[in-house]
XYZ file of C-alpha atoms in Angstrom:
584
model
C 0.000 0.000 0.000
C 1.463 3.238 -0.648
C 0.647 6.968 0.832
C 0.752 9.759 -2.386
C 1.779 13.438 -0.387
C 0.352 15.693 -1.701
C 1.557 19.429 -1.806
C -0.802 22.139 -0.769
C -1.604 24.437 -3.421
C 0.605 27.945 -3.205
C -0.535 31.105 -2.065
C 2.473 33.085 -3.045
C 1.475 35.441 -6.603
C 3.732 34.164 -9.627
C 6.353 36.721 -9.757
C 6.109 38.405 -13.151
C 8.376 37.907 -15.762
C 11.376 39.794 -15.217
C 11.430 40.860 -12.080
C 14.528 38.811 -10.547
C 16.911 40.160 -13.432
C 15.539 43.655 -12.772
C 16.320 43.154 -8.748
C 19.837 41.890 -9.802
C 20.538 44.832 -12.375
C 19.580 47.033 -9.012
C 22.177 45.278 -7.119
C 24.484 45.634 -9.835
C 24.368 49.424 -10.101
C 22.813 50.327 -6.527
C 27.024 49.966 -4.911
C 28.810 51.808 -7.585
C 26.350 54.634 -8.197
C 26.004 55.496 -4.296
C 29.650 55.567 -4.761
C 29.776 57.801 -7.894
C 27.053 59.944 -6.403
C 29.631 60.518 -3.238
C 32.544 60.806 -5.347
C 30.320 63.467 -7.476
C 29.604 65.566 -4.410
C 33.466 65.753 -3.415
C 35.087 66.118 -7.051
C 33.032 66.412 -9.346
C 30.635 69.468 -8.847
C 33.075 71.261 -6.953
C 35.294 71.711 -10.271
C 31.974 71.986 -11.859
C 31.384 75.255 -10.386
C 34.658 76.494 -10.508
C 34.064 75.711 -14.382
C 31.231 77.551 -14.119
C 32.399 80.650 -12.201
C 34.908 80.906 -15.155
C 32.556 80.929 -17.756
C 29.678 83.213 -15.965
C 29.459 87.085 -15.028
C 28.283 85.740 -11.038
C 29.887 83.485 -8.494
C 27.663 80.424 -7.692
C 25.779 80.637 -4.044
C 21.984 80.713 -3.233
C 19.729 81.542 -5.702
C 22.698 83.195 -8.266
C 22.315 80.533 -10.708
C 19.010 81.985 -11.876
C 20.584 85.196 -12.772
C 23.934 83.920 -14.288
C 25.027 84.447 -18.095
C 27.546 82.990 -20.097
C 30.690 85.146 -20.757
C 34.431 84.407 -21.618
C 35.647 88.424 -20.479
C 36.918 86.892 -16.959
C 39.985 85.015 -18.923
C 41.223 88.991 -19.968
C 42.910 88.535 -16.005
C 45.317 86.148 -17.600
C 46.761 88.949 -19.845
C 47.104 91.233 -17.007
C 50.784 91.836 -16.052
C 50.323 90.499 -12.305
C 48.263 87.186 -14.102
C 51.379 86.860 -16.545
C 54.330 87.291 -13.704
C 52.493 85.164 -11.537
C 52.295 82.238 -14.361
C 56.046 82.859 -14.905
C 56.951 82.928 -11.295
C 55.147 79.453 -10.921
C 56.877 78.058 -14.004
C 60.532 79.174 -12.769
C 59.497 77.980 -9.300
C 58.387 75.007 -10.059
C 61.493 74.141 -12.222
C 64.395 75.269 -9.625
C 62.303 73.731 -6.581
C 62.191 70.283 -8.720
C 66.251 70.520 -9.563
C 67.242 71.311 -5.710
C 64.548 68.526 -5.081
C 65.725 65.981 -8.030
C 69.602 66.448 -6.612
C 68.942 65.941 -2.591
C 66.947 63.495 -3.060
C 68.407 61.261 -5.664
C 71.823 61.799 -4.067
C 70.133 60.431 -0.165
C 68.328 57.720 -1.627
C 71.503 56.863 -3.539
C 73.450 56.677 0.009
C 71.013 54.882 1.989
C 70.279 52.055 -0.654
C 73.539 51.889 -2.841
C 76.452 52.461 -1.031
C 78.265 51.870 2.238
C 77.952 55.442 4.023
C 78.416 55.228 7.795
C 74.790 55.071 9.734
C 72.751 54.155 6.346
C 69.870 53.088 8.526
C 70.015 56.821 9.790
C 70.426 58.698 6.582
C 67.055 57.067 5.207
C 65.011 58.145 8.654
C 67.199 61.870 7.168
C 65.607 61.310 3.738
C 61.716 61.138 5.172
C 62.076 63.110 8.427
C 60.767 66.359 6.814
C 57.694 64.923 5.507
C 56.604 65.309 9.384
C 57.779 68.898 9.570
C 54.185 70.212 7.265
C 55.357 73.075 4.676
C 53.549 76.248 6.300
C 55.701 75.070 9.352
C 59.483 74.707 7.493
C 58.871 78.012 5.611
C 57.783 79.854 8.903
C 60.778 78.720 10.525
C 63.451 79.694 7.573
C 61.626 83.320 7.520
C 62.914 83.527 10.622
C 66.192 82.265 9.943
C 66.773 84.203 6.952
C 65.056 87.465 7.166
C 67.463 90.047 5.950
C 67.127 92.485 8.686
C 66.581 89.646 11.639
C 66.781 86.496 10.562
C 69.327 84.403 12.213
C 71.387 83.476 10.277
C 71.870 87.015 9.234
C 72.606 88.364 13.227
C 75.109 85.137 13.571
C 76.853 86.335 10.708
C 76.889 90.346 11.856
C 78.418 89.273 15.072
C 81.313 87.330 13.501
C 81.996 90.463 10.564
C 80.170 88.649 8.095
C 77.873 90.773 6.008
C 73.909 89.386 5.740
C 74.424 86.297 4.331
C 70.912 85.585 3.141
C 67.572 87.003 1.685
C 64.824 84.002 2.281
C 62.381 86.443 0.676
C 63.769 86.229 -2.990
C 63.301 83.782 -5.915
C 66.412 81.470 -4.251
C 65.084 81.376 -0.649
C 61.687 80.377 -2.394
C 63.545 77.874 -4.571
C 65.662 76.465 -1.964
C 62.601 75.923 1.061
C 60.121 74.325 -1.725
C 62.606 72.136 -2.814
C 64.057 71.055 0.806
C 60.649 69.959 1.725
C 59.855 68.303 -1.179
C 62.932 66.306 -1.561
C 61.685 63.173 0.365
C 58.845 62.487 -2.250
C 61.979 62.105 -4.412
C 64.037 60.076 -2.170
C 61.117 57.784 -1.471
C 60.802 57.109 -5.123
C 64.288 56.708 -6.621
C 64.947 54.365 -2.950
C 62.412 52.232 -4.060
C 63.508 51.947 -8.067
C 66.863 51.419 -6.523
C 66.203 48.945 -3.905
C 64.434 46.843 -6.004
C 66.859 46.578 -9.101
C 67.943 43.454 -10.881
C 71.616 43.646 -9.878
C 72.069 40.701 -12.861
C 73.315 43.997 -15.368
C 75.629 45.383 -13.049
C 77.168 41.651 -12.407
C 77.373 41.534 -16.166
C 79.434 45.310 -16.492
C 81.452 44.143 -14.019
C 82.497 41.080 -14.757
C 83.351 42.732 -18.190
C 85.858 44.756 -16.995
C 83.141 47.947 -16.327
C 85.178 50.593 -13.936
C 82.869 51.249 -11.153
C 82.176 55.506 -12.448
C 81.042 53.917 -15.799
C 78.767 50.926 -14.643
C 76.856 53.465 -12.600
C 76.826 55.728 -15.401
C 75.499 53.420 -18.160
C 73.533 50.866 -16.032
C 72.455 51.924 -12.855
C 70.970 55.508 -13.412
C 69.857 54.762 -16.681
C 67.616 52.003 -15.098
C 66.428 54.376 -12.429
C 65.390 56.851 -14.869
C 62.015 56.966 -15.140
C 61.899 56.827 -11.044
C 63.860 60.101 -11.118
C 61.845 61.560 -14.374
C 58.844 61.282 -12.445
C 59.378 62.609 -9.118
C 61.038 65.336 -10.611
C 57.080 66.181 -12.836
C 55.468 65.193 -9.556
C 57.494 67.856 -7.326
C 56.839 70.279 -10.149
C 53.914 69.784 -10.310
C 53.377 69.697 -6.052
C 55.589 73.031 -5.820
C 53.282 74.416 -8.276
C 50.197 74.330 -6.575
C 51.952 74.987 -2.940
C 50.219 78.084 -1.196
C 51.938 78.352 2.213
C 55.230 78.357 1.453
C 54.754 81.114 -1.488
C 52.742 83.096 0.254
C 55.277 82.958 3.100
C 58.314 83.002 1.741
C 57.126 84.940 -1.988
C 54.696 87.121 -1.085
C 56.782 89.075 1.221
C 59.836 88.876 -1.568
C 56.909 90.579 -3.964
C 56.682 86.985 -5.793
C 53.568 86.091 -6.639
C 52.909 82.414 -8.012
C 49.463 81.397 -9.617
C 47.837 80.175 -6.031
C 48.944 83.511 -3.988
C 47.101 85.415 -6.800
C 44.115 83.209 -6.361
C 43.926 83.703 -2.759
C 44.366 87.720 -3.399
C 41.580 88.189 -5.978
C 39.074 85.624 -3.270
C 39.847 88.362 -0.865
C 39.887 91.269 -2.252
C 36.981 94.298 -1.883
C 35.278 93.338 -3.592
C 35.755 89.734 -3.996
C 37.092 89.109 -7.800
C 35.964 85.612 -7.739
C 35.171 84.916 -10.790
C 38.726 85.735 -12.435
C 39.990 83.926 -9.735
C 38.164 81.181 -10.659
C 39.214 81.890 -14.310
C 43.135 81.624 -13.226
C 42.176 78.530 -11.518
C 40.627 76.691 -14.407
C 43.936 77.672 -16.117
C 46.094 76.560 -13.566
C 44.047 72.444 -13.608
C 44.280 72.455 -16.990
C 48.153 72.714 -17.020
C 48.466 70.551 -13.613
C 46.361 67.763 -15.338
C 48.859 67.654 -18.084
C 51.383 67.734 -16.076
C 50.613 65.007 -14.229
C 49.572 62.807 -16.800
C 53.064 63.019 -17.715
C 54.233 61.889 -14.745
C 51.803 58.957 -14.615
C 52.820 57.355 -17.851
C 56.743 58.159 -16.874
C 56.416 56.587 -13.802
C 54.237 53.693 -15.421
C 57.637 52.274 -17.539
C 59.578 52.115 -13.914
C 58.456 48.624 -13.196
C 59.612 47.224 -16.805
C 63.343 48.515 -16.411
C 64.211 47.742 -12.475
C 62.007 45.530 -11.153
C 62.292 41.542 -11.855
C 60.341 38.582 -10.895
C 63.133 36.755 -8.755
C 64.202 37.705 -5.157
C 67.095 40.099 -5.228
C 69.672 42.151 -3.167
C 70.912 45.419 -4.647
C 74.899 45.482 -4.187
C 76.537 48.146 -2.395
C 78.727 50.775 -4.042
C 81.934 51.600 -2.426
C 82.413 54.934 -1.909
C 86.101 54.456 -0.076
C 87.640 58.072 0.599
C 84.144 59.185 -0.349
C 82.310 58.037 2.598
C 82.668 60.211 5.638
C 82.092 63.338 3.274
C 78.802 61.934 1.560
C 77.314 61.114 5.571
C 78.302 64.923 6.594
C 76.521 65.724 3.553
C 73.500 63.965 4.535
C 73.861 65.174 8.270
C 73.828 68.587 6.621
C 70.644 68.020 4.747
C 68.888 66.669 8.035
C 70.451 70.203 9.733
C 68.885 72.320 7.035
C 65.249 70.753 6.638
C 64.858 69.870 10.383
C 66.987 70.728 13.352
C 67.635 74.286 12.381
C 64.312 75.335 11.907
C 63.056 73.542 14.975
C 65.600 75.423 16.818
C 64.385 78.919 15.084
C 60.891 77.950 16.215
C 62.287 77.112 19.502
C 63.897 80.570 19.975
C 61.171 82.410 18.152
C 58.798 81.128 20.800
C 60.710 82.003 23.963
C 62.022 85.371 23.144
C 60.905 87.944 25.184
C 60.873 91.016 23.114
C 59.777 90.425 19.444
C 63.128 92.230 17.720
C 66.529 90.712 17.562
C 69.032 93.169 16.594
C 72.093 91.019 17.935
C 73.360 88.141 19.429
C 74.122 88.958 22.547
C 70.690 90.031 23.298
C 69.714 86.390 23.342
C 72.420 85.813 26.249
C 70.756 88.393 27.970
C 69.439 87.465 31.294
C 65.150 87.335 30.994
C 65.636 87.398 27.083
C 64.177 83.737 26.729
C 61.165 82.445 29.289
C 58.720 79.804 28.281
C 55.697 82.215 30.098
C 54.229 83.150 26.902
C 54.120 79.440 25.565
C 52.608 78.969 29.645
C 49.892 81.050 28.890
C 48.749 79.421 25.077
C 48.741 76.276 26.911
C 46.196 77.698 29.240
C 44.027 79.652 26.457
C 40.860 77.744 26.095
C 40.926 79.149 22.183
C 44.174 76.669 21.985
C 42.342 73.603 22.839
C 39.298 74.469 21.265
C 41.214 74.386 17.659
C 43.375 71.647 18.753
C 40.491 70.221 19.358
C 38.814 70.540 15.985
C 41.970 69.441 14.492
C 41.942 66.352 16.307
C 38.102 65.655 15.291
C 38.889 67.021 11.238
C 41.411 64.519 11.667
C 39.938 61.503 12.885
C 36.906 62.666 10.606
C 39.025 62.306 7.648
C 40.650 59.082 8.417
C 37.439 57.051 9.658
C 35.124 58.238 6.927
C 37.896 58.229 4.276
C 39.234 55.027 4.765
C 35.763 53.519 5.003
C 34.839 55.135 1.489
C 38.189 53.970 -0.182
C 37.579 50.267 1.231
C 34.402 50.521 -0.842
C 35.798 52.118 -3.798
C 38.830 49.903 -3.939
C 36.435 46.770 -3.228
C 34.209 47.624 -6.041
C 37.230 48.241 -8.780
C 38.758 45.060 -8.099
C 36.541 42.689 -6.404
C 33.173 42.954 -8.304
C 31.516 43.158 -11.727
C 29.683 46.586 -11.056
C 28.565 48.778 -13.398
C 31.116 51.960 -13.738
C 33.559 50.778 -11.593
C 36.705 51.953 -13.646
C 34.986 55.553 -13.710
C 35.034 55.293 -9.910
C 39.007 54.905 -9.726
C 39.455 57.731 -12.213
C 37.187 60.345 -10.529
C 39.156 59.226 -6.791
C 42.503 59.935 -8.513
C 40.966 62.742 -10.207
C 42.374 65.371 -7.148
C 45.786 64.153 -8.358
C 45.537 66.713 -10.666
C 43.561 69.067 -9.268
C 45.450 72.078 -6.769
C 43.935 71.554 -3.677
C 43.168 75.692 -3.431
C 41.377 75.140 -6.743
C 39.205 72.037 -4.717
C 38.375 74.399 -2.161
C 37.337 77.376 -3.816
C 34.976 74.440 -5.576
C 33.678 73.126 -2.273
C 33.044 76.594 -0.745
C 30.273 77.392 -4.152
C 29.432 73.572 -3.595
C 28.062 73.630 -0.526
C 26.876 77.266 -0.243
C 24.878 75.983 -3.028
C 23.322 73.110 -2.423
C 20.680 72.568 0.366
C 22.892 70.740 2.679
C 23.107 72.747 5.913
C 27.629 71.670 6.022
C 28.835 75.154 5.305
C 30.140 76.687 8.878
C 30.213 73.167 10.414
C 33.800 70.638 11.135
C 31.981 68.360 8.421
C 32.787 70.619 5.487
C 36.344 70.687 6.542
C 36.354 66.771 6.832
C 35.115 66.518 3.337
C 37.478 69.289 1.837
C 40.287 66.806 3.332
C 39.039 63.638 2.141
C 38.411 65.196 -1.415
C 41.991 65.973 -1.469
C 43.552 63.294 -0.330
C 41.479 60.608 -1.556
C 43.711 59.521 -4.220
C 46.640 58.620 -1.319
C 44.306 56.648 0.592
C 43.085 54.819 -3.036
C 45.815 53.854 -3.281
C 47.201 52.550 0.070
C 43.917 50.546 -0.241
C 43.859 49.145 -3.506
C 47.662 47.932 -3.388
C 46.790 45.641 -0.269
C 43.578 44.582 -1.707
C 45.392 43.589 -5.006
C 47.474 41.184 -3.655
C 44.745 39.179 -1.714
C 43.743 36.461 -2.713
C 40.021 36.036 -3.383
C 39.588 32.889 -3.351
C 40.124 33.267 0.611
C 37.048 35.605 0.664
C 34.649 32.957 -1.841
C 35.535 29.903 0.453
C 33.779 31.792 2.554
C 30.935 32.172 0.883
C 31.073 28.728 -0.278
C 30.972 27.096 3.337
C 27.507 29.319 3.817
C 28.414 32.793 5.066
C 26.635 35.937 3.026
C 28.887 38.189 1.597
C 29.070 41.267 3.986
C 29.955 38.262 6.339
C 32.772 36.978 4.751
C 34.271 41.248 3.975
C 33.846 41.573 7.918
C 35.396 38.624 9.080
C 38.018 37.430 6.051
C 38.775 39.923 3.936
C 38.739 43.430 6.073
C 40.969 41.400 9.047
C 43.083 39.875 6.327
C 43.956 43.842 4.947
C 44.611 45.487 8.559
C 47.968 46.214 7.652
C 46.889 48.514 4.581
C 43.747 49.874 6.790
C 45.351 50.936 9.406
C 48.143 52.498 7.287
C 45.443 54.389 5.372
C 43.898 55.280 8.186
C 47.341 57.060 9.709
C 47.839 58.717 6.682
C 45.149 60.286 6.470
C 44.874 61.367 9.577
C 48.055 63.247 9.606
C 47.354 64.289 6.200
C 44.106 65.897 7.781
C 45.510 67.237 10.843
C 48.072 69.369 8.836
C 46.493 70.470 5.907
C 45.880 74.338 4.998
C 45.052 75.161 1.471
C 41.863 73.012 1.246
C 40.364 74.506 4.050
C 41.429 78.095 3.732
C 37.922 79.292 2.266
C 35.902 77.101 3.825
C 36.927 77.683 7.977
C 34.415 79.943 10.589
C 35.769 81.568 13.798
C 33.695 78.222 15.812
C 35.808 75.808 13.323
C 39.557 77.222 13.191
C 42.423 74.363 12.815
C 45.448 74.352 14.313
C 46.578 74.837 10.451
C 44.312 77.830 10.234
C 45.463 79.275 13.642
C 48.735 78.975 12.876
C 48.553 81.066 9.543
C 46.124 84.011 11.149
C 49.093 84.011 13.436
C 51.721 84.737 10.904
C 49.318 87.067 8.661
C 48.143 89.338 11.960
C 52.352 89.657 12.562
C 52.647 87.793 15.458
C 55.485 85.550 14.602
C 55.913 84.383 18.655
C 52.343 82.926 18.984
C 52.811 81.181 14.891
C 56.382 79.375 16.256
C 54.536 78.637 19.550
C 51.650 76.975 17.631
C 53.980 75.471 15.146
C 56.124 73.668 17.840
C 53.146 72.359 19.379
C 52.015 71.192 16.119
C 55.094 69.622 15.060
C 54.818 67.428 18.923
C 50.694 66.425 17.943
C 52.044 64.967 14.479
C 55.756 63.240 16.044
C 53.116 61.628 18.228
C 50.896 60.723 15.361
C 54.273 59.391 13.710
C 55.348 57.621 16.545
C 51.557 55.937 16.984
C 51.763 54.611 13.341
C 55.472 53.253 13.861
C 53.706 51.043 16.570
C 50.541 49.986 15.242
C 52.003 48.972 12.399
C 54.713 47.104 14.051
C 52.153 45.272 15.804
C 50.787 44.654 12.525
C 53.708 42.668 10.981
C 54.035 41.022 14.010
């Protein structure tokens, strides 16, 4: 005998036709065009407007795009004498700045990674050291060292007969800061190229009979080439765009590069926006050229130095050569970093605000650490500390989250548009970050987003500009996991967001959490991006530190600077550790 089950009729409504590939085409694009939306609201529509402040007789804000007309008379700036100096001055700038850069940092990252210098360990800590010393800081501290009435240097060399030996306020002072500062983007890059060279050629020219001055000469540099090309179009490009050390250093020297003018036409009365804007288009155009450039130079480094097998670079003996090259690096390390720590340092505890002599500093009450007592005790101090701290973590939290997404969407799914979302995030590249922020100011006055005057504008004007660094830091950890660790996952039951939570985002804590650092110190020092967009309730230490300077009160700037330069050694000295604990 045998029981027939029978199944009870369904209740559920026959889905129609199309519906489940119409849910999955949702799924497809739902991820990638939240993400272009975002990436839309910090890139996109920010040069958008600038764009359009060029083009229009009215700056964007409320209600002004109603009465706006087209018009092509604000690019007659550009043929003004002051628009055509200040486009030379950048040009001449940017090429002296990259030369001094190119040589000091070839020549350190050639000692630490090539040769047998005394204390090599040491002279690559010289070669990055002044990336923690931010630029509005270094050029603060050498317009006190070489002012020609009271700089330092200049009263050190009146009291020993010397004539002034220095004018920091001049094309060369300009030059020579810009390039000092941006010297370890080129060390880091021609270290690298160097480090990871195929020593197989230079076995070859040696075994050949090669004297050591010609192997280097027709091998090694060669082969490092396009390393050195590159960070010598990047640091152009970077010194370029730079605001604080021009208008630091130039402005006072009567130099005027392409962002001080920017800056001068935003405030002056009235506000010439829209031929600032005008210069500004100008000024991306050339940048994004520029570094395009330096992208497909830098592209060809990785088919000339780098091979697939493990390999040691050799060491170049420098014999009677070596003791000079370390005092030479020693000297480098004095001129970026301990002497204009020590300017700060004296700059701060002076008593009286002139210097005419020497002696005066020997003087008994001439130094007293009262007044830097009494900023440590202003509640106005800790207030903008405090929104630098919260910009900061801000920036880092909410920008490493959103380049975990982006980075997981380029290279770990089939979603619609997700090559256009790594070109807009390295879109800033190219972009001067005082050109960004004019953008985000008409952005956000704009739309109906109630940001403007709040820490959260500043936190996206940071993450717009430095979302390309932490792209990157993401994307070359996620590249080289494996997916297949993420899919066995999946495979033994768990959902997807699952498996990212507990496989792949563990798995990628080393690039995270260096992301994350970066940023955050990136954040907690930067200037330009936020200099349009800052209230008196939402000053940054950045901010604070430049009002100080521009109001003439150089003793409250070096007391904020050396305070800011001990918040970022921590921040430096917290990333050593976590990362550390990382490897291990």
């Amino acid at each position: 005998m045998t029981t027939t089950l029978s199944r009870p009729p369904s209740t559920e409504k026959p889905q129609p036709k199309g519906s489940s590939s119409g849910v999955r085409a949702v799924k497809k694009v739902l991820p990638s065009g939240l993400q272009l939306i975002i990436l839309a609201l910090l890139v996109l529509f920010p040069v958008g407007f600038v764009i359009l402040a060029a083009f229009t007789d009215t700056s964007p804000g409320p209600g002004s795009l109603a009465d706006t007309s087209f018009t092509i008379s604000n690019f007659q700036v550009l043929f003004t004498s002051s628009a055509l100096m200040a486009m030379l001055n950048s040009a001449l700038v940017g090429i002296g700045s990259s030369i001094v850069a190119l040589v000091i940092g070839s020549g350190m990252a050639f000692l630490a990674a090539r040769t047998n210098v005394p204390g090599r360990k040491l002279i690559y800590f010289f070669g990055i050291a002044p990336l923690f010393l931010p630029a509005l800081v270094g050029a603060l501290a050498w317009a006190q060292l070489g002012s020609p009435a009271s700089g330092y240097i200049n009263v050190v060399a009146r009291a020993v007969g010397v004539p002034d030996l220095i004018n920091i306020y001049s094309f060369g002072g300009l030059i020579f800061v810009l390039g000092l500062y941006y010297a370890p983007y080129t060390f880091l890059m021609v270290h690298s190229a160097l480090s990871l060279m195929n020593p197989d050629l230079e076995d070859a020219a040696s075994l050949h009979g090669a004297p050591l001055s010609k192997m280097l000469r027709t091998i090694t540099f060669p082969l490092v080439m396009p390393a050195i090309v590159g960070s010598g179009i990047l640091v152009f490009a970077l010194t370029v765009e730079n605001f604080p050390v021009a208008q630091v250093i130039g402005v006072p020297g009567q130099i005027d590069t392409l962002p001080t003018l920017i800056y001068r036409l935003m405030n002056a009365s009235p506000s010439r926006q829209n031929a600032a804007a005008a210069i500004a288009v100008v000024l991306t155009a050339v940048l994004m050229i520029v570094v395009f450039v330096q992208q497909r130079t830098v592209a060809k480094k990785q088919y000339t130095t780098v091979s697939g097998k493990g390999v040691r670079a050799r060491r170049v003996p420098l014999r009677k050569w070596r003791w000079p090259a370390a005092v030479a690096a020693w000297a480098y390390f004095l001129l970026a970093v301990i002497l204009p720590i020590g300017a700060l340092l004296v700059t701060a505890l002076q008593t009286s605000p002139y210097l005419g002599q020497l002696s005066e500093l020997f003087q008994p009450g001439a130094l007293s650490f009262w007044s830097m007592g009494q900023t440590l005790q202003d509640s106005e101090f800790w207030h903008v500390l405090q929104n630098s701290v919260i910009v900061g973590l801000g920036t880092a939290v909410v920008g490493t989250a959103l380049c975990f997404a982006l980075s997981y969407t380029r290279y770990r799914t089939n979603a619609w548009g997700r090559k256009a979302l790594e070109y807009i995030a390295m879109l800033p590249l190219a972009i001067p970050a005082i050109v960004l922020g004019l953008g985000l100011l008409w952005t956000w006055l704009t739309l109906p987003i109630p940001v403007y005057g709040t820490l959260i504008v500043l936190v996206i004007a940071c993450i717009a500009v430095f979302i390309p660094q932490g792209y990157r830091g993401v994307s070359s950890s996620i590249v080289q996991l494996d997916k297949d660790l993420e899919d066995s996952a999946i495979m033994l039951g768990a959902r997807r967001p699952k498996a990212i939570s507990f496989v792949t985002i563990p798995l990628l804590r080393v690039g995270l959490s260096s992301t994350f650092l970066l940023l955050l110190m990136l954040g907690m020092r930067e200037l330009t991006a936020v200099l349009f967009l800052f209230t008196s309730d939402t000053r940054l230490l950045s901010i604070a530190i430049f009002d100080a300077y521009d109001n003439g009160s150089f003793q409250q700037a070096a007391e904020l600077s050396l305070l800011y330069i001990v918040v970022i050694g921590i921040l430096a000295v917290l990333a050593r550790r976590l990362g550390a604990k990382d490897v291990h």
